[in-house]
Coordinates of C-alpha atoms and ligand atoms in Angstrom, one line a residue:
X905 CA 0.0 0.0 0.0
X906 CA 0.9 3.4 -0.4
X907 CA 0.4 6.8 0.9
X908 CA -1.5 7.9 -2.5
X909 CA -3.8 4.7 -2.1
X910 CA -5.5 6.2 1.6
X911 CA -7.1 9.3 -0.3
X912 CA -4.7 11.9 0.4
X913 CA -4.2 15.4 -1.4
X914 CA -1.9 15.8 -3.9
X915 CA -0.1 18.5 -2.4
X916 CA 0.3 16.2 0.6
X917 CA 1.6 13.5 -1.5
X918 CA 4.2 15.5 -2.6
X919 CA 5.7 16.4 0.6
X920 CA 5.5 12.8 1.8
X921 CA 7.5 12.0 -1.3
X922 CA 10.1 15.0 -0.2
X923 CA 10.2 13.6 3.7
X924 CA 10.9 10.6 1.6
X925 CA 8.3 8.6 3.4
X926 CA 7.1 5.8 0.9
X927 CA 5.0 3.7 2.6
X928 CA 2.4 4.2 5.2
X929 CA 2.8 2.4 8.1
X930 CA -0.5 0.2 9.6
X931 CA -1.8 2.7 11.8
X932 CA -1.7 4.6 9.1
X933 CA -3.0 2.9 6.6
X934 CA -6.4 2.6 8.7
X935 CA -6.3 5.8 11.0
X936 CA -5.9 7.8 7.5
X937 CA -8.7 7.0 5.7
X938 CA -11.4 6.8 8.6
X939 CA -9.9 10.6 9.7
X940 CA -10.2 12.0 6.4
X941 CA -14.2 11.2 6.4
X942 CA -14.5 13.6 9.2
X943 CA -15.6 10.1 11.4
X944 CA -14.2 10.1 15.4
X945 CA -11.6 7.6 16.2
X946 CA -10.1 6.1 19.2
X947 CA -6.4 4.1 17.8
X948 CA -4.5 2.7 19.7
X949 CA -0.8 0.7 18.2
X950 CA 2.3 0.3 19.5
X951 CA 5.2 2.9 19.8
X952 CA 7.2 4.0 17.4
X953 CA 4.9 3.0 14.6
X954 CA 3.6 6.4 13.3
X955 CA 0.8 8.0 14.8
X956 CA 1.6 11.5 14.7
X957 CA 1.4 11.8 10.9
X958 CA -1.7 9.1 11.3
X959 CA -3.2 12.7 12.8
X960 CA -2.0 15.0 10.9
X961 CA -2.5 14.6 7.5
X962 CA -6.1 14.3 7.9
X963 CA -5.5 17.4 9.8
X964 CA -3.8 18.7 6.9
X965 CA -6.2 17.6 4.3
X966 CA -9.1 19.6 6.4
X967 CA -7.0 22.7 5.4
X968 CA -6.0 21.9 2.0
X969 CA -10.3 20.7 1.2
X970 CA -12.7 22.4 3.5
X971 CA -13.8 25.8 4.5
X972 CA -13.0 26.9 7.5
X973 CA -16.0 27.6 10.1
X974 CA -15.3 31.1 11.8
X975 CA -12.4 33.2 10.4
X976 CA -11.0 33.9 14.0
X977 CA -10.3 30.4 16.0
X978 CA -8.1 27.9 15.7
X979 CA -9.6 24.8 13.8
X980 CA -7.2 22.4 15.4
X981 CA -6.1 21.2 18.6
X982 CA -3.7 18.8 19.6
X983 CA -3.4 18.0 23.3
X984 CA -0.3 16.3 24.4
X985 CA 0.9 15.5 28.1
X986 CA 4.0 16.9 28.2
X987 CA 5.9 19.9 27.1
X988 CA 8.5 18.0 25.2
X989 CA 6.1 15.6 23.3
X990 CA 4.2 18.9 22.2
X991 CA 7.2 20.4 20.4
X992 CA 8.2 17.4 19.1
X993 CA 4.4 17.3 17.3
X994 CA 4.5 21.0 16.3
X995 CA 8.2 19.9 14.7
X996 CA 6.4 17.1 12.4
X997 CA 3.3 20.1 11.7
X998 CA 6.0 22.5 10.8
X999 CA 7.8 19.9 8.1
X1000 CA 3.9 19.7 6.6
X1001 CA 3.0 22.9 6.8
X1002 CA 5.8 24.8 5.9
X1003 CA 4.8 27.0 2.7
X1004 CA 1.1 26.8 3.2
X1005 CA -0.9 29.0 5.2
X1006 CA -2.6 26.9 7.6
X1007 CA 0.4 27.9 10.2
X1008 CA 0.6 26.8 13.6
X1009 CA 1.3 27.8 17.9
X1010 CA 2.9 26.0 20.3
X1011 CA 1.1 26.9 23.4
X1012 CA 3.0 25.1 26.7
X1013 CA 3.2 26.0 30.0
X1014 CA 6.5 27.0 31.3
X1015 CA 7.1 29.3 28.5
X1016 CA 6.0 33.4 28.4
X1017 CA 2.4 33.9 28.9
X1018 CA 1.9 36.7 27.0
X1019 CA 4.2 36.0 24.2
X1020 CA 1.4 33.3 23.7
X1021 CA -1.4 35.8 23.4
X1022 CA 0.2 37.8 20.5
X1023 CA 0.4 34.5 19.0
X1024 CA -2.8 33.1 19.4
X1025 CA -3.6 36.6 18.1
X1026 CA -2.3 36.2 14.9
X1027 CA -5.2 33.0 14.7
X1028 CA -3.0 30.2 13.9
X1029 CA -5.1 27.3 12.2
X1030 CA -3.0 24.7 14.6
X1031 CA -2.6 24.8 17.9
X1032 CA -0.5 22.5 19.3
X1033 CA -0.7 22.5 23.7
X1034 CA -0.8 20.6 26.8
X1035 CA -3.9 20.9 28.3
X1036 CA -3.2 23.0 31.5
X1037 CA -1.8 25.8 29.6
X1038 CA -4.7 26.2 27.4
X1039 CA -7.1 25.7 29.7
X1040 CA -5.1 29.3 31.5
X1041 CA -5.8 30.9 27.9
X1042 CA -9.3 30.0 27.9
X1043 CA -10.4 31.3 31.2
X1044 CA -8.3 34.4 30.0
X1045 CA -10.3 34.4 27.0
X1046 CA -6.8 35.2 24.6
X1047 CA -8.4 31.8 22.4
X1048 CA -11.8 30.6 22.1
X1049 CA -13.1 27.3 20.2
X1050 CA -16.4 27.8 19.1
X1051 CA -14.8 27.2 15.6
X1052 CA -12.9 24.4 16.4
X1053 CA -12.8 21.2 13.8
X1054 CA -10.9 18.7 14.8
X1055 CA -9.6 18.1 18.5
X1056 CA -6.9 15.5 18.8
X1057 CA -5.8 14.0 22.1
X1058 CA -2.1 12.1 21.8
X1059 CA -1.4 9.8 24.6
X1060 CA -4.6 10.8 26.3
X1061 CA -4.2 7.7 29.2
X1062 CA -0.8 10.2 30.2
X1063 CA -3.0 13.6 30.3
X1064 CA -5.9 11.9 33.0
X1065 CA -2.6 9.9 34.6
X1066 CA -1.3 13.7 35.2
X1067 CA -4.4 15.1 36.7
X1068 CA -5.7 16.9 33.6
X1069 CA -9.3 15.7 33.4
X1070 CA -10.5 19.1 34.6
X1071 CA -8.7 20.9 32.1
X1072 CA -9.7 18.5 29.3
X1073 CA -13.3 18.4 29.8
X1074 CA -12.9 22.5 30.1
X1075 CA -11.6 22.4 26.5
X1076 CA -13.8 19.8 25.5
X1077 CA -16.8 22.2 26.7
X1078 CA -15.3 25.6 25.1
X1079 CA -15.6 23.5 21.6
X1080 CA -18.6 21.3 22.0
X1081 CA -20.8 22.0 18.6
X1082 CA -22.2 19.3 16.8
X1083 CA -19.5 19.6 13.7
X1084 CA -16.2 18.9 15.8
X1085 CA -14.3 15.3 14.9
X1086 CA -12.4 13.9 17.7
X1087 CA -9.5 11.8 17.5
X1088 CA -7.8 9.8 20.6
X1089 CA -4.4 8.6 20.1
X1090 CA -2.2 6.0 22.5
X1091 CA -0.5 2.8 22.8
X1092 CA -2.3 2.3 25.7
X1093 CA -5.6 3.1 25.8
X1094 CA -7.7 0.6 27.7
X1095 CA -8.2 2.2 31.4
X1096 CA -11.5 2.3 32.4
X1097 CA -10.9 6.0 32.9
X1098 CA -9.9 6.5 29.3
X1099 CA -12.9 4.9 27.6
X1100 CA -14.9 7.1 30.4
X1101 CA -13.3 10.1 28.9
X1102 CA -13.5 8.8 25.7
X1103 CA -17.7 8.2 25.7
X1104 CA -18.7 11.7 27.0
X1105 CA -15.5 13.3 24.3
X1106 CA -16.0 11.2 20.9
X1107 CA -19.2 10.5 18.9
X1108 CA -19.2 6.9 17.5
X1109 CA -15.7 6.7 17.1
X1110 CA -14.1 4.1 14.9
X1111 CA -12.3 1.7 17.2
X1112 CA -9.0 1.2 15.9
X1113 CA -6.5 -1.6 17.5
X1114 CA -3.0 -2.4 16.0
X1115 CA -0.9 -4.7 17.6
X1116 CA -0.7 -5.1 21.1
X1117 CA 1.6 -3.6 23.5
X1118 CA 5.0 -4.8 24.4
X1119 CA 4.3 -8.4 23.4
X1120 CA 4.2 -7.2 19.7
X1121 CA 7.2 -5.4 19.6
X1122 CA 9.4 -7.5 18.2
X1123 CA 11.7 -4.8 17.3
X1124 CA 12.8 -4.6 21.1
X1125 CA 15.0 -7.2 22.8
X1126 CA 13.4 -7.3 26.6
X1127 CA 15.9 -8.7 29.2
X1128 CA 15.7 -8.6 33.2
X1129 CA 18.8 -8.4 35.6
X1130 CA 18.6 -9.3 39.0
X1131 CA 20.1 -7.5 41.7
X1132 CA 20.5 -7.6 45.6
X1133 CA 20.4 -4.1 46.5
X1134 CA 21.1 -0.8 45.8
X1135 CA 25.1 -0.5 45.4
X1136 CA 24.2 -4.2 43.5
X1137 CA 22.1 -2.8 41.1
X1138 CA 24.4 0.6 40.7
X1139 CA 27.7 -2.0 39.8
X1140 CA 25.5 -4.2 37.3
X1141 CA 24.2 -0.9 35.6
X1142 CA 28.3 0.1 35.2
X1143 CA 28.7 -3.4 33.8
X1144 CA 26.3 -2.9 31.2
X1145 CA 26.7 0.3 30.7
X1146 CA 30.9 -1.0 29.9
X1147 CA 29.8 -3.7 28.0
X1148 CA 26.8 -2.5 25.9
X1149 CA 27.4 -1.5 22.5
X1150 CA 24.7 1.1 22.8
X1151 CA 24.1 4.6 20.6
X1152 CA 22.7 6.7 22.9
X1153 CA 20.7 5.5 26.2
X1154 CA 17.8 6.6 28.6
X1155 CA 17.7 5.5 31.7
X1156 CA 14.3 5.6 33.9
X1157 CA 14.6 6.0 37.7
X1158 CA 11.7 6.6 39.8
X1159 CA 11.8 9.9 41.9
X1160 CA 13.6 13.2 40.8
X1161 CA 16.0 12.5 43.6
X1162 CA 17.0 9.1 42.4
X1163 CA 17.6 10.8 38.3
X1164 CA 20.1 13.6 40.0
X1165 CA 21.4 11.2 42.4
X1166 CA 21.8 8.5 39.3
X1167 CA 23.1 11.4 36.8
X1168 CA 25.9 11.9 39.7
X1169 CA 27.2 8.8 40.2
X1170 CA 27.7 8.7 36.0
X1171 CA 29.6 11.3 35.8
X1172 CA 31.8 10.8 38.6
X1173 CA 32.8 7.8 36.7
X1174 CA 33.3 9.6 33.4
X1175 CA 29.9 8.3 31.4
X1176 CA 28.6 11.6 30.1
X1177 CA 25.2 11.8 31.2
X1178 CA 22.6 14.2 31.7
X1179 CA 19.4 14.3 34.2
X1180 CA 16.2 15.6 32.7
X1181 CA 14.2 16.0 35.8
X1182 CA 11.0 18.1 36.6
X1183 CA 13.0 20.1 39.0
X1184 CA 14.6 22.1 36.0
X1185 CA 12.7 24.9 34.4
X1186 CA 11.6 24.9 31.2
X1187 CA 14.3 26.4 29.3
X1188 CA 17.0 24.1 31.2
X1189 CA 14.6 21.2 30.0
X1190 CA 14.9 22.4 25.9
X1191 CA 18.5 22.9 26.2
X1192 CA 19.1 19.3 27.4
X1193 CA 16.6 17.7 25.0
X1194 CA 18.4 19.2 22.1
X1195 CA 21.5 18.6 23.3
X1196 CA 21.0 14.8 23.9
X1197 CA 18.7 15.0 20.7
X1198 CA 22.3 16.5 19.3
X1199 CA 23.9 13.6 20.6
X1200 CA 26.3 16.0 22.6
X1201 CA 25.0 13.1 25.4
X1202 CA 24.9 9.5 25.3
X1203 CA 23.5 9.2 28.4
X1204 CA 19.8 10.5 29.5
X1205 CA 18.6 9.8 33.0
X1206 CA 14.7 10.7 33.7
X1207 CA 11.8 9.8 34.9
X1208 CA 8.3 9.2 33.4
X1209 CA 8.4 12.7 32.5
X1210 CA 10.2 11.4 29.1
X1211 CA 8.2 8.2 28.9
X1212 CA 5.7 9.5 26.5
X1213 CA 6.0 10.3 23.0
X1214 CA 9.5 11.0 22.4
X1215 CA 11.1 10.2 19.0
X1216 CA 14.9 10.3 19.3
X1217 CA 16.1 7.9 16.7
X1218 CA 19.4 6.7 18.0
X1219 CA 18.4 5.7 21.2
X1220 CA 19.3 1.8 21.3
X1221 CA 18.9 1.0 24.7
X1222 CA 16.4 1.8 27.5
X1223 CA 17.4 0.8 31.1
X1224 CA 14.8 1.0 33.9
X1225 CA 17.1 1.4 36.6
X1226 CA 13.6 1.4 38.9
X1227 CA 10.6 -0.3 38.0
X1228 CA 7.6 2.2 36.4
X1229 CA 4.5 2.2 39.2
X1230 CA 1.7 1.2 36.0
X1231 CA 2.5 -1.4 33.4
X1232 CA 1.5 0.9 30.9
X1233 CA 4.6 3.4 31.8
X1234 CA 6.6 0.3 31.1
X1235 CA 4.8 -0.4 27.6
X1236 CA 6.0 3.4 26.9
X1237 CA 9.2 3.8 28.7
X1238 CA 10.8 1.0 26.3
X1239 CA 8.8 2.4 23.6
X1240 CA 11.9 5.6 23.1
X1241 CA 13.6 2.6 20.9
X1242 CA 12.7 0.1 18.6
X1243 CA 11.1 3.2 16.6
X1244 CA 10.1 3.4 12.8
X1245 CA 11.8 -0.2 12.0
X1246 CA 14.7 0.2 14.0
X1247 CA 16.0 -2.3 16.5
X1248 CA 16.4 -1.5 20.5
X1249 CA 17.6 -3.2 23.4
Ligands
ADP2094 P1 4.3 7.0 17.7 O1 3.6 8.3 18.0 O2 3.4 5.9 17.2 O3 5.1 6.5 18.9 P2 5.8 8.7 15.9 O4 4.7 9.3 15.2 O5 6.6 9.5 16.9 O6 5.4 7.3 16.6 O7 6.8 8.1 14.7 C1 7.9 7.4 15.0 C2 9.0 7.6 13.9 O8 8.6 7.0 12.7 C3 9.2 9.1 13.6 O9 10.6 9.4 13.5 C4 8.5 9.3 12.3 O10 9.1 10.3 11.5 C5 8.7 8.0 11.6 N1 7.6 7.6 10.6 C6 6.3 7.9 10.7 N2 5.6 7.4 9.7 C7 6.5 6.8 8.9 C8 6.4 6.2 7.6 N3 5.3 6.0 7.0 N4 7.6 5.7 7.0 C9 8.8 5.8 7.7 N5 8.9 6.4 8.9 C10 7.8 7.0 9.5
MG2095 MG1 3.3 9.5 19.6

């Protein structure tokens, strides 16, 4: 199958053809076509397999085909649950966008409030946000929804894990009219919370199921190491950290504490590694993505913060130095390799 076989524009054939992606993946191939007909969907696949652009080319293909329904709002919305994970989307926007009109506004928290009024402003078409921060803009009315199309909620299990039902069912009110398509994207998706959400945000949606979980990925080699205790597990992970013939590696620890403490410990011993940790603020968080996504690291130590989303394509190895709390923060911790074909450890 291919890309011009799912009933995509022309225009956005061509710019697959230029991000020299030839074949769409299987999430794609049914998340595509269902999208484009304006029809709800809730889709869940494994990681790595594709499901931003599964989003937004139909996103894309509203713009290029249909009328917009108010001049002023945005007409769509993608929700992610972290800050990182919504630049990384408004990156992939910006590589289909890019020439056209139908621009775009990355709306996060941690970033100038008012910088993101003068955007919103300018009435970007996209808006790409996590939901706290655009719940703030809202209540202080610098966007409104009424003429909202599409709303698009990527890893939507993460956003309720985080505490952000309030918020989304906000947003979800400010653009309830009759017209909107909804469109739920995870590898996890089967919390009874989720398909709560899910029945009270999506009308009829297509139920779309590719693979399942970590089973399925056959791309990733799973191993377990036991340990005794603490110093134990520290001299194992120095052994396979020696012995590993990894690329670039992130390692999951459980508290904030434990990643500085971790991060510490590395570097004392000469492994160049960096702590992302929610203790940083936001601009010491970009500058150590793109440095690690610049490969100026090998070594990322983190917590769940970085378990969502993230697409950094020579990461080889993911160590869970401590064990995630849900089994679904496993499925997406391990999930950072293994991506778009690749194999991970
Ligand atoms: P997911 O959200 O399912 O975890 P992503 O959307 O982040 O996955 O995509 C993972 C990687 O695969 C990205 O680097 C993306 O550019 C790449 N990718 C997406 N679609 C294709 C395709 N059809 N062919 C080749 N690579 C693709
Ligand atoms: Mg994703």
């Amino acid at each position: 199958m291919h890309f011009k076989d799912l009933g995509l524009d022309q225009r956005l054939l061509k710019k697959l053809n230029h991000l020299a992606f030839n074949k769409p993946t299987e999430i794609q191939q049914t998340a595509i076509p269902v999208g484009i007909l304006g029809k709800d969907v809730l889709a869940s696949s494994k990681t790595g397999s594709g499901k931003t652009l599964a989003f937004l080319l139909p996103a894309m293909q509203r713009m290029y085909r249909s009328k917009p329904f108010t001049r002023r709002d945005p007409r769509v919305l993608v929700l992610t649950p972290t800050r990182e994970l919504a630049k990384q989307v408004f990156a992939q926007l910006r590589t289909l966008n890019a020439g056209t009109p139908y621009d775009g506004a990355l709306i996060v928290g941690g970033e100038n409030f008012n910088d993101q009024v003068k955007a919103l402003r300018n009435d970007p078409m996209f808006v790409i946000a996590t939901p706290g921060r655009l719940a703030d803009h809202l209540e202080h009315r610098s966007t409104h929804l009424d003429g909202l199309e599409m709303l698009i909620l990527d890893e939507a299990d993460r956003m309720l894990d985080l505490g952000f039902e309030a918020q989304l069912r906000r947003i979800h009110e400010a653009a309830s009219h009759r017209r909107r398509q909804t469109l739920m994207f995870s590898a996890t998706l089967d919390h009874a919370d989720v398909i709560d959400i899910a029945s009270d945000m999506l009308n009829a949606p297509k139920r779309i199921s590719v693979g399942h979980s970590a089973e399925e990925h056959t791309d990733i080699t799973q191993r377990f190491i036991l340990c005794d205790h603490l110093d134990h597990k520290q001299a194992l992970l120095d052994k396979v950290l020696e012995t590993e013939d990894y690329n670039q590696v992130i390692i999951f620890t459980a508290t904030r504490a434990d990643t500085d403490r971790l991060t510490k410990e590395l570097n004392e011993r000469k492994m160049k590694a960096v702590a992302l940790s929610g203790n940083l603020n936001q601009t010491q968080r970009n500058s150590i993505m793109s440095q690690f996504e610049r490969d100026c690291h090998k070594i990322l130590v983190t917590t769940d913060v970085a378990s969502r989303g993230l697409d950094i394509d020579k990461v080889s190895h993911v160590i869970n130095f401590d064990m995630p709390k849900h089994a679904e923060e496993y499925v997406h911790r391990i999930g950072r390799t293994g991506r778009a074909g690749n194999k991970g450890d």
